[in-house]
CSV table of C-alpha atoms and ligand atoms in Angstrom, one decimal:
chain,number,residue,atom,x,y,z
A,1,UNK,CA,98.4,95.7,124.0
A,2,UNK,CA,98.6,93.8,121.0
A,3,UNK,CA,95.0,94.0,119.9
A,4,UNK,CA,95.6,98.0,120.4
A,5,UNK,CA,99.1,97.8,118.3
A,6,UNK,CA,97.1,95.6,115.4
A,7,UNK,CA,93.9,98.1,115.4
A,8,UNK,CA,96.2,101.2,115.7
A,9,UNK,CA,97.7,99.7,112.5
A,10,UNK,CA,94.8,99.0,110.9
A,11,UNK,CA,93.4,102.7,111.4
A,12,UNK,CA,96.9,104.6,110.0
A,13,UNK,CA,96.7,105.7,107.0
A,14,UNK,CA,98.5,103.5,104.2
A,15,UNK,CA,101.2,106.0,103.3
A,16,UNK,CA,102.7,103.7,106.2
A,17,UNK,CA,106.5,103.4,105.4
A,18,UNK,CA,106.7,100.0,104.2
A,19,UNK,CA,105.3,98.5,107.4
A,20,UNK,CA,104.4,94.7,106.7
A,21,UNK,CA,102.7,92.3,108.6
A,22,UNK,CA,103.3,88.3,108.5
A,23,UNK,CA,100.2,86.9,106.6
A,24,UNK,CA,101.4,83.6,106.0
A,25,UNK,CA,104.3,81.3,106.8
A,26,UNK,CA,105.4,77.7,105.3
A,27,UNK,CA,107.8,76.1,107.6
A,28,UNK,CA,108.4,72.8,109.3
A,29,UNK,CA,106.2,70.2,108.8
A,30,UNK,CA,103.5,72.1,107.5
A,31,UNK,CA,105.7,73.6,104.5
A,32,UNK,CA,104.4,71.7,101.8
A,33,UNK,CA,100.6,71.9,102.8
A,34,UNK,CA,99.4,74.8,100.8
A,35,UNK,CA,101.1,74.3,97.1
A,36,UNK,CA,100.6,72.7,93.9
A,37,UNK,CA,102.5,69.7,92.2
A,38,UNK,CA,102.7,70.0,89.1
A,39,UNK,CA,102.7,65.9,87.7
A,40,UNK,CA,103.4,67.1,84.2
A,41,UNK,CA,106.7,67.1,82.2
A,42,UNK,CA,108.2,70.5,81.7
A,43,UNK,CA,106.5,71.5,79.0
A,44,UNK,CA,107.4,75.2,79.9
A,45,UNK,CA,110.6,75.6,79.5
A,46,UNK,CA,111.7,72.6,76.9
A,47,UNK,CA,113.6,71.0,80.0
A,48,UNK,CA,114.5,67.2,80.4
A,49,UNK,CA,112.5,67.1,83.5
A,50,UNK,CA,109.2,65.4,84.8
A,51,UNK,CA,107.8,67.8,87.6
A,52,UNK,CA,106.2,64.6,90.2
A,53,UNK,CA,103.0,64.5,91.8
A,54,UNK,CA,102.7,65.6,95.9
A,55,UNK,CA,102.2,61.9,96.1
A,56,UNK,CA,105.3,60.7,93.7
A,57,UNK,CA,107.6,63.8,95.2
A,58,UNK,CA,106.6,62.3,98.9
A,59,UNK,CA,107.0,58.3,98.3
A,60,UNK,CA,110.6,59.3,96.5
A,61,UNK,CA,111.7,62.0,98.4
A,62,UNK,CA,112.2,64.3,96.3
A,63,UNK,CA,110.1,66.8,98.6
A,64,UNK,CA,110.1,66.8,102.3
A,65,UNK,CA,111.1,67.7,105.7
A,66,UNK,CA,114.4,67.0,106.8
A,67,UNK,CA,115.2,66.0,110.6
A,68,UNK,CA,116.3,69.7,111.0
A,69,UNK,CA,112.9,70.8,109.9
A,70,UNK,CA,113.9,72.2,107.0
A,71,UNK,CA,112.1,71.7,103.4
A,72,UNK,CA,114.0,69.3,101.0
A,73,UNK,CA,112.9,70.2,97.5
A,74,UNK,CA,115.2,67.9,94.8
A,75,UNK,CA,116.0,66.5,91.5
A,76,UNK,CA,116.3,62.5,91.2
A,77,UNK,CA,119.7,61.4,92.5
A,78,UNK,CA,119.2,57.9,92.3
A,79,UNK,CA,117.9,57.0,89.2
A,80,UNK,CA,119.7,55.8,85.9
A,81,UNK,CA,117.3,56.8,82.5
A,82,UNK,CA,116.9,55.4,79.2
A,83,UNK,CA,117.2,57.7,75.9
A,84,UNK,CA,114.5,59.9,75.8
A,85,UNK,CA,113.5,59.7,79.3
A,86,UNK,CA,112.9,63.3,82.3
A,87,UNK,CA,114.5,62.8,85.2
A,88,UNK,CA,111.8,63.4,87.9
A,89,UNK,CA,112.3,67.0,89.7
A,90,UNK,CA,109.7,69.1,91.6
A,91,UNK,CA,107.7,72.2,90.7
A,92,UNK,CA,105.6,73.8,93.5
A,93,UNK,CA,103.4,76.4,93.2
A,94,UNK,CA,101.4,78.6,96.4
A,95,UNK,CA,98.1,77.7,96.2
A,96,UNK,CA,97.4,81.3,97.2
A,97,UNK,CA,98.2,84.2,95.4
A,98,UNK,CA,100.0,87.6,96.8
A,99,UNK,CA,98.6,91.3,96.0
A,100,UNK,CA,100.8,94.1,94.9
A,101,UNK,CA,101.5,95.1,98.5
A,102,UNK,CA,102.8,92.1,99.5
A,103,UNK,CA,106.2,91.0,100.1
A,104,UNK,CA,107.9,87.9,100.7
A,105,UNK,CA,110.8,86.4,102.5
A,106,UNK,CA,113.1,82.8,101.8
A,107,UNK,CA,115.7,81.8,103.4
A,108,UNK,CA,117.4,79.0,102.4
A,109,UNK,CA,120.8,77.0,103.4
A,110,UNK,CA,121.4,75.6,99.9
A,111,UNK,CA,120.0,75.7,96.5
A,112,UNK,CA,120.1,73.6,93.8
A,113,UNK,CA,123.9,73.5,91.1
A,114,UNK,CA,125.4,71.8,89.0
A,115,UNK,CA,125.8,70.7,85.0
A,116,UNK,CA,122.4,71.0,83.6
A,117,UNK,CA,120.2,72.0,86.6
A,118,UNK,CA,118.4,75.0,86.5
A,119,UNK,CA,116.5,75.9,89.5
A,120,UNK,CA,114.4,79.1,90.4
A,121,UNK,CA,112.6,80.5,93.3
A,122,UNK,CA,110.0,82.7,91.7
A,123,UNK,CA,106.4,84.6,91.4
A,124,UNK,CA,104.3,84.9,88.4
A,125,UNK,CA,100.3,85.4,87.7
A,126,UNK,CA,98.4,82.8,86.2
A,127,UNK,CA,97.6,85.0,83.3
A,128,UNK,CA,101.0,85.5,81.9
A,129,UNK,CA,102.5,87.4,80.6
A,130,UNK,CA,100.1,89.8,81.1
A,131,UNK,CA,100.1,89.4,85.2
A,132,UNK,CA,103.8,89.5,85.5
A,133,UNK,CA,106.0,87.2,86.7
A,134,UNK,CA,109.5,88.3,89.9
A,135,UNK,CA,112.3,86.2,89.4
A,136,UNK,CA,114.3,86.4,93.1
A,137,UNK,CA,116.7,83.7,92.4
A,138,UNK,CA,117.3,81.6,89.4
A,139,UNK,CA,120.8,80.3,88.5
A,140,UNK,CA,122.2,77.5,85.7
A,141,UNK,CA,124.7,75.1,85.4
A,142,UNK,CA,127.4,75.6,87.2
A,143,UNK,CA,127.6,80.1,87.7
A,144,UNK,CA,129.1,81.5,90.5
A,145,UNK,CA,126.3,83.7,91.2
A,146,UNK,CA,122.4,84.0,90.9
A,147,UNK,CA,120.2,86.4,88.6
A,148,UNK,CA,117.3,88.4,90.1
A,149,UNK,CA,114.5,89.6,87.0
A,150,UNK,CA,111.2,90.5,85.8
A,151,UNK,CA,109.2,89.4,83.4
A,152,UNK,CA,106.4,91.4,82.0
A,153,UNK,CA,104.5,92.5,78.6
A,154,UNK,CA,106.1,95.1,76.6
A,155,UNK,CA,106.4,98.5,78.2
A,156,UNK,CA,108.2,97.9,81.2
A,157,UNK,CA,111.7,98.5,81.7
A,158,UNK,CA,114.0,99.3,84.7
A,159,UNK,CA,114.2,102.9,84.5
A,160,UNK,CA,117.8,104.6,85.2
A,161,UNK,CA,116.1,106.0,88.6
A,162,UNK,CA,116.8,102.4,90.1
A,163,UNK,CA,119.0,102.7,93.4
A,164,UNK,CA,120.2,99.2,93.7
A,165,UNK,CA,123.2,97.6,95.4
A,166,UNK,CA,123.9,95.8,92.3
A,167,UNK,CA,125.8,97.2,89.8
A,168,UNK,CA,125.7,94.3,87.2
A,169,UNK,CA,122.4,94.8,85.1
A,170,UNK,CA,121.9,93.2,82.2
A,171,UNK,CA,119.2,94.0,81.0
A,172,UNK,CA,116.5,96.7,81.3
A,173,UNK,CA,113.1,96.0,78.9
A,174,UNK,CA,111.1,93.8,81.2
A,175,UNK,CA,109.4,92.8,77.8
A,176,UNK,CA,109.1,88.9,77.0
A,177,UNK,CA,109.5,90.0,73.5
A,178,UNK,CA,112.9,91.3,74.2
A,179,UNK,CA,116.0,90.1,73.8
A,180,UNK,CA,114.9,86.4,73.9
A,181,UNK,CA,112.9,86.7,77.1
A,182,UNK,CA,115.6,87.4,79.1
A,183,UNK,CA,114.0,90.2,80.9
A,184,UNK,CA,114.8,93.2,83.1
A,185,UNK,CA,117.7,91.4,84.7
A,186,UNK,CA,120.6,92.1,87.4
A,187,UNK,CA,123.1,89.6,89.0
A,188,UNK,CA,123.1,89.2,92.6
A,189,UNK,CA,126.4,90.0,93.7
A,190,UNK,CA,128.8,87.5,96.4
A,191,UNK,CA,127.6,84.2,97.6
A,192,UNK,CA,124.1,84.5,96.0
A,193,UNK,CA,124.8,80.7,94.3
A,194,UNK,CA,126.0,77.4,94.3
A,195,UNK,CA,128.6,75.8,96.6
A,196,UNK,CA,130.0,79.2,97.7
A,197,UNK,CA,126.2,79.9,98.8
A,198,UNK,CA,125.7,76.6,100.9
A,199,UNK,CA,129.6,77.2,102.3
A,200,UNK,CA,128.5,80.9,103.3
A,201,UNK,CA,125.4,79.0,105.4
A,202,UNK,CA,123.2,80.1,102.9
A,203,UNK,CA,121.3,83.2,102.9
A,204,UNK,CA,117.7,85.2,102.9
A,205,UNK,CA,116.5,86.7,99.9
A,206,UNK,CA,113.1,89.7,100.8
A,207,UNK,CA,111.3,90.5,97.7
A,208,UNK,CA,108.7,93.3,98.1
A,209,UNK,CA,106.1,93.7,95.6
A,210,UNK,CA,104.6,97.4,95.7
A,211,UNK,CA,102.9,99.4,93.9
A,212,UNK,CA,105.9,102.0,94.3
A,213,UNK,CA,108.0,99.2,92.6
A,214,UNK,CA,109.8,96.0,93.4
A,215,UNK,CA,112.4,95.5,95.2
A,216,UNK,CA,114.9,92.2,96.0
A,217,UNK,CA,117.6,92.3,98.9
A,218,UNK,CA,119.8,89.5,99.2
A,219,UNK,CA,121.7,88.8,103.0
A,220,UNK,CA,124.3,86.2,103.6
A,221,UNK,CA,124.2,84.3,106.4
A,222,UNK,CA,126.1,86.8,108.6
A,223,UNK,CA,125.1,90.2,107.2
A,224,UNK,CA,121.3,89.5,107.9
A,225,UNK,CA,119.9,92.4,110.0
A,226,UNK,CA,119.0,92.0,112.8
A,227,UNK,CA,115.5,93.0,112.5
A,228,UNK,CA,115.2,89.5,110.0
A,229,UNK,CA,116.2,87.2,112.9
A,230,UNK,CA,114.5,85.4,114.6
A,231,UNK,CA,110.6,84.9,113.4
A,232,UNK,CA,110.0,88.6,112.6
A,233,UNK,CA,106.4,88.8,112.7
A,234,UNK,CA,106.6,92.5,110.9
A,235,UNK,CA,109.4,93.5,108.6
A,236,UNK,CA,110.0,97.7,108.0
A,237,UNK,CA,111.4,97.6,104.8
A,238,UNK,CA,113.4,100.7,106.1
A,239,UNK,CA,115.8,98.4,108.1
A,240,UNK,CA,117.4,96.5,105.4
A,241,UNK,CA,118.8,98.9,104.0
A,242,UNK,CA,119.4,99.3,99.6
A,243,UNK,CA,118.1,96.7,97.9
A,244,UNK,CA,120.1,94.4,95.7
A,245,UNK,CA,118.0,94.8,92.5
A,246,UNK,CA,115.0,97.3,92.2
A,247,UNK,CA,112.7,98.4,89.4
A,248,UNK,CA,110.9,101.4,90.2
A,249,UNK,CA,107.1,102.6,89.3
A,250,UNK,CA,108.4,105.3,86.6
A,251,UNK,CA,109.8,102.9,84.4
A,252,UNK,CA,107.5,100.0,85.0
A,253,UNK,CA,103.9,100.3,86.7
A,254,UNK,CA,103.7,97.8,88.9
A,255,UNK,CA,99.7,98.1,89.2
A,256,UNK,CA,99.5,97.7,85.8
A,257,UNK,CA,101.9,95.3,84.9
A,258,UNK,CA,101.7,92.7,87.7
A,259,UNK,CA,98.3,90.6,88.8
A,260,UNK,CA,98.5,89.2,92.1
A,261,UNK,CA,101.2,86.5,92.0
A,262,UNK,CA,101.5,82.3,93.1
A,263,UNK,CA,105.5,81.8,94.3
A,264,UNK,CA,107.2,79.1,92.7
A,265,UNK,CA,109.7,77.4,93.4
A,266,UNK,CA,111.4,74.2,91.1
A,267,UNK,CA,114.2,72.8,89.0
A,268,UNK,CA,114.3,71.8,85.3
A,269,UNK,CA,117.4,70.5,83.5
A,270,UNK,CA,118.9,71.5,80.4
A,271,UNK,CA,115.7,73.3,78.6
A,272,UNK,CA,115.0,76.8,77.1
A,273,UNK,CA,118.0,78.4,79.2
A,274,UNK,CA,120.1,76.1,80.7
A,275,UNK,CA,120.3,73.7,77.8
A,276,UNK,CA,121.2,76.4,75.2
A,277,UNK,CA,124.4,75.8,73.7
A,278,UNK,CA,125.8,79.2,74.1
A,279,UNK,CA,124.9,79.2,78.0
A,280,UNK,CA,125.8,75.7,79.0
A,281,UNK,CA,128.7,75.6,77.4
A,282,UNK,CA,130.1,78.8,79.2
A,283,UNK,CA,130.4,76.9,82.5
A,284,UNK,CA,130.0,73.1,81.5
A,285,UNK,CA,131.3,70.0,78.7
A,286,UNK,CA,129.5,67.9,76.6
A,287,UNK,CA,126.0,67.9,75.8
A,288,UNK,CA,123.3,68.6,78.4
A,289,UNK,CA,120.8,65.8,77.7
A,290,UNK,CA,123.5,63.1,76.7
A,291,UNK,CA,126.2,64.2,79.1
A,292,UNK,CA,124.4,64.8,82.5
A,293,UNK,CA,120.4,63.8,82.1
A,294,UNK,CA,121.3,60.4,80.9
A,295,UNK,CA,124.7,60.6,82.5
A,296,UNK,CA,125.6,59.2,86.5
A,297,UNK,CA,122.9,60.2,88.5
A,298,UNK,CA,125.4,61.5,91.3
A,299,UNK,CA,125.1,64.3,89.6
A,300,UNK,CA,122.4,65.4,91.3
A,301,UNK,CA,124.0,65.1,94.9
A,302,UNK,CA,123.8,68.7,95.0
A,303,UNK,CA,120.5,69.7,92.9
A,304,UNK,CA,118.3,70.3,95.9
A,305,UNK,CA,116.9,73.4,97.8
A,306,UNK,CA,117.3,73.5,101.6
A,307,UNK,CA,114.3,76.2,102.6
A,308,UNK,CA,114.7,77.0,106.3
A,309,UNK,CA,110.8,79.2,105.8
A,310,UNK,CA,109.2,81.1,103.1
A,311,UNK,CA,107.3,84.1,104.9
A,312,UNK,CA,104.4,86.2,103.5
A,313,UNK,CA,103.8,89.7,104.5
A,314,UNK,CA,101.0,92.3,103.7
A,315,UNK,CA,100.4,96.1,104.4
A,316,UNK,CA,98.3,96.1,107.5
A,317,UNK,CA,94.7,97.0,106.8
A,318,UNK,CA,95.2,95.8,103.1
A,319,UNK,CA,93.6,92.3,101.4
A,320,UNK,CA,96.4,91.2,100.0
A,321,UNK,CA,96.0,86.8,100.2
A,322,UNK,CA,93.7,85.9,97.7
A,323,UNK,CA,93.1,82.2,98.8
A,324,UNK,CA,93.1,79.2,96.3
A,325,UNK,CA,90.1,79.9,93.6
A,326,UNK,CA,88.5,83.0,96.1
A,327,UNK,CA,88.4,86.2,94.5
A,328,UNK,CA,89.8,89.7,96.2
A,329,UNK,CA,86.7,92.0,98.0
A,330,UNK,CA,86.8,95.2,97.3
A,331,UNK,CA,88.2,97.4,100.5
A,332,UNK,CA,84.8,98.4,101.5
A,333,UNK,CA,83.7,99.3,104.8
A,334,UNK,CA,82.2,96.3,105.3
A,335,UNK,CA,84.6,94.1,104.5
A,336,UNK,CA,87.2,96.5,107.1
A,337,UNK,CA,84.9,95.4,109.5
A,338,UNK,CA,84.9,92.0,108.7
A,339,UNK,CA,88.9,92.3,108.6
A,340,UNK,CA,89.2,94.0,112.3
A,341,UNK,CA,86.6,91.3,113.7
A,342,UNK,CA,89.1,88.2,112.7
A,343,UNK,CA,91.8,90.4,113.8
A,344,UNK,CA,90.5,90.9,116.8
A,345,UNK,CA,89.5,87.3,117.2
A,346,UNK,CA,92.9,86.4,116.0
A,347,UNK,CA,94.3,88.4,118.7
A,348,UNK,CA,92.1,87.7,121.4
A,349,UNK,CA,93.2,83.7,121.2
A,350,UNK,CA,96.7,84.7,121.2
B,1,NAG,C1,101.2,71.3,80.1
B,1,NAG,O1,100.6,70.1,80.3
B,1,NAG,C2,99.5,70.2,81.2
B,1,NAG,C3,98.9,68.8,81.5
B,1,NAG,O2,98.7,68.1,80.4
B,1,NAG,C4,98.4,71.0,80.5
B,1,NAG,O3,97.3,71.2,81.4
B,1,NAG,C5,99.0,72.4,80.2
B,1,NAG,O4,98.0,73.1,79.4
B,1,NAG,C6,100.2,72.2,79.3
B,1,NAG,N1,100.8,73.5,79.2
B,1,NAG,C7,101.4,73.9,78.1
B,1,NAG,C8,102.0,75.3,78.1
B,1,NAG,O5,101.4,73.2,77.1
B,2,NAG,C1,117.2,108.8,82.5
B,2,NAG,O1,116.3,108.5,81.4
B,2,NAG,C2,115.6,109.6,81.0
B,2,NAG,C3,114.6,109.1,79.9
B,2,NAG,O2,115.2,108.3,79.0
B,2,NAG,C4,116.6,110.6,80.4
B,2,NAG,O3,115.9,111.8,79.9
B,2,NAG,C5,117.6,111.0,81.5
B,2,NAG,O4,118.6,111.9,81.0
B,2,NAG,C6,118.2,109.8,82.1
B,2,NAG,N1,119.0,110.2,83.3
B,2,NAG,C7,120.2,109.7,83.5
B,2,NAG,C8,120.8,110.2,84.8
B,2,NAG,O5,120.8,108.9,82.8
B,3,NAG,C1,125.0,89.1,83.6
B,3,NAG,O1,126.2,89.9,83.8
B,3,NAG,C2,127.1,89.2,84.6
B,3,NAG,C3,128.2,90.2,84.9
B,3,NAG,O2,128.7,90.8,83.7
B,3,NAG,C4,127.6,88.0,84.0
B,3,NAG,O3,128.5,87.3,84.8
B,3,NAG,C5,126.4,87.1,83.8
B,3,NAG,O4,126.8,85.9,83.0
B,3,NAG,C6,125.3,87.8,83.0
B,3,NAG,N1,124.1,86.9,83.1
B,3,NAG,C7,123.3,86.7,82.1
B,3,NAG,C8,122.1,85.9,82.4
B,3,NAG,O5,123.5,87.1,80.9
B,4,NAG,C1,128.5,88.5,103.3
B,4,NAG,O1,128.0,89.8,103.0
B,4,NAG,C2,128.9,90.8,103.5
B,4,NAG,C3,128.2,92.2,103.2
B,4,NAG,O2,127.8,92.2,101.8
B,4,NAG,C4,130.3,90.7,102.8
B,4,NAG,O3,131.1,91.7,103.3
B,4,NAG,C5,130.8,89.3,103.1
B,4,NAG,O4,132.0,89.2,102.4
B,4,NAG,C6,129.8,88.3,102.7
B,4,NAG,N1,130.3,87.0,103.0
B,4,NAG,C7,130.4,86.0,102.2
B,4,NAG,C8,130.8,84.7,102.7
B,4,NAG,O5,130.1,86.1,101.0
B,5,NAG,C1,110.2,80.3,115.6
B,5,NAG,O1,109.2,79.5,115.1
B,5,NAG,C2,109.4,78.2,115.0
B,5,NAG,C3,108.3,77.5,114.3
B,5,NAG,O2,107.0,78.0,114.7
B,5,NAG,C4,109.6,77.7,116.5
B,5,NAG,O3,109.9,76.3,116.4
B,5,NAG,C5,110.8,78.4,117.1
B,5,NAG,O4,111.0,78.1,118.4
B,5,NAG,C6,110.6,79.9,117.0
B,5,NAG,N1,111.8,80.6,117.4
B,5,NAG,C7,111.8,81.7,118.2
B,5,NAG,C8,113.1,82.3,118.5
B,5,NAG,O5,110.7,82.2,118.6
B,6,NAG,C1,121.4,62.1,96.8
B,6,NAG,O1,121.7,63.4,97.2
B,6,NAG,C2,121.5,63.6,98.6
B,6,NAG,C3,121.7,65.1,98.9
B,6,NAG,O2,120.7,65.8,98.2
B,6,NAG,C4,122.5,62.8,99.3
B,6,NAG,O3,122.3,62.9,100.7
B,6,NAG,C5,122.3,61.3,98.9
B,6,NAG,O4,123.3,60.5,99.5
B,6,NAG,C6,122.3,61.2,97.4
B,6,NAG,N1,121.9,59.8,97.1
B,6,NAG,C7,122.7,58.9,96.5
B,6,NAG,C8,122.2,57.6,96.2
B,6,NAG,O5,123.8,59.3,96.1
């Protein structure tokens, strides 16, 4: 039956109604295996943050499994610093990167708030910008709710086709060169941050990546469908419903615009956005650095993701994980019938 369903996939044509099919999963005690550690300061963003090694973010905790099973991703709590010094933080990236026809799926039980942190749970290529970058969640200091955004070179924007959920955009030019890099940006309304988001149990956020355009839905805890429960081994984007934020083809070619994408997740503290006067002072005192780097380290009690799974889905029939340093075939015959032999092998040792 199921090697019938899987073929019977594989032979439909593409036009398939946003029919996924789970490629790749990181969850449990496997969740870290397939990412990169950065061991670098952030010298990305300007922030006052050293992004550890697997090894460092392992020996001090700062990344691991918690007894629930859950991934523990978090900024140093424990630590006091001298002038000048990063707190140590973590910045993960897949070792795999996602085609356009992709789409992927977090949900997470808390993320990381408070004075100075700025976390993100992200996608970008590793030519940027050029290849795009998807920003699902990012959030700073201490606002009520988190920002959803792309990131592109100039000439995409969200175009006023968009049907969204959201109704608080922005900004529309995708453009790094716009408006101080803020990009094409919309804020994800209700319980999409900080303690109001761990209170509410947390939540799932779907980001689908197609060539049609991309597309972020955010579920609380208790208005995930039902067709997300559970360890949904296909998601039909059909069931969810409007998306929160979306950025359609006609304003924005996603095929041009976008390379296939690493996620990201990390935190950084103070930096290019969260560490700008303007922005920190809107929700926090004092001085960044001075104030809350430097300052009691129990400020961090609550700078941490908790990441129940991240989730990886592709169109059935399609290439769409380009493993660590492998290059993408070409969706030739042979390589179909490559794909349906390990599918059919795949099934047959179910
Ligand atoms: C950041 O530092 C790393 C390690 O030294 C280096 O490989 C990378 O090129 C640097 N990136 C930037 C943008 O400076
Ligand atoms: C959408 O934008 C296009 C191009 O700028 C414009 O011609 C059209 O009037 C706009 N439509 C609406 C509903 O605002
Ligand atoms: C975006 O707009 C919302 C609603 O007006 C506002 O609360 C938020 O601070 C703005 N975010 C950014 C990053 O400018
Ligand atoms: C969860 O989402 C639903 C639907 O958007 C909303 O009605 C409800 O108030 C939200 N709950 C919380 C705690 O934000
Ligand atoms: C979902 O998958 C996890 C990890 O593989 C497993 O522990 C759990 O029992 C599964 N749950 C269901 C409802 O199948
Ligand atoms: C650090 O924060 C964690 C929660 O992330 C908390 O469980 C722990 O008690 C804190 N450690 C210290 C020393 O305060």
């Amino acid at each position: 039956m199921r090697l019938l369903a899987v073929l019977g996939s594989l032979l439909l044509p593409v036009l398939a109604n946003a029919q996924y099919q789970m490629v790749k999963e990181y969850i449990g005690d496997s969740f870290f295996d397939d990412w990169a550690f950065y061991n670098n300061n952030d010298n990305l963003t300007n922030g006052n943050a050293f992004f550890v090694s697997a090894k460092e973010a392992s020996q001090d905790k700062l990344a691991f499994v918690n007894d629930a099973g859950n991934a523990i991703m978090k900024v140093d709590n424990t630590s006091n610093l001298n002038f000048n010094d990063n707190r140590n933080t973590i910045r993960i990236t897949s070792t795999d990167r996602f085609t356009v026809g992709s789409l992927w799926i977090a949900d997470m039980l808390h993320v990381p708030y408070g004075c100075s942190v700025w976390p993100a749970w992200w996608s970008s290529a590793p030519n940027w910008p050029a290849g795009g970058e998807i920003d699902t969640l990012e959030g700073v200091n201490q606002v009520t709710m988190s920002h959803m955004a792309l990131h592109t070179a100039p000439g995409c924007v969200q175009s006023n086709t968009s049907v969204e959920t959201s109704t608080l955009v922005n900004t529309t030019d995708c453009s790094t060169l716009a408006n101080n890099n803020e990009g094409c940006t919309v804020t994800t309304p209700g319980a999409s941050y900080g303690p109001a988001f761990a209170a509410a149990g947390g939540g799932v956020f779907v980001t689908e990546f197609a060539s049609k355009g991309i597309s972020i839905w955010f579920f609380n805890r208790t208005s995930l469908p039902q067709s997300l429960q559970g360890n949904a081994s296909t998601v039909d984007t059909s069931t969810l419903g409007t998306p929160t934020g979306n950025w359609p083809s006609d304003g924005c070619n996603i095929n041009s615009f976008f390379e296939p994408q690493q996620l990201v997740f990390d935190i950084t503290l103070c930096g290019d956005f969260a560490g700008t006067a303007s922005i920190f002072q809107q929700t926090c005192t004092g001085i960044c650095y001075d104030d809350w780097v430097l300052g009691s380290p129990s400020n961090y009690d609550t700078a941490y993701f908790e990441v129940q799974y991240v989730r990886v889905y592709g169109q059935p029939g399609e290439l769409t994980v380009i493993p660590s340093g492998g290059v993408r075939s070409a969706g030739t015959a042979a390589v179909f019938t490559v794909l349906v032999a390990v599918v059919a092998a795949v099934t047959l040792a179910w």
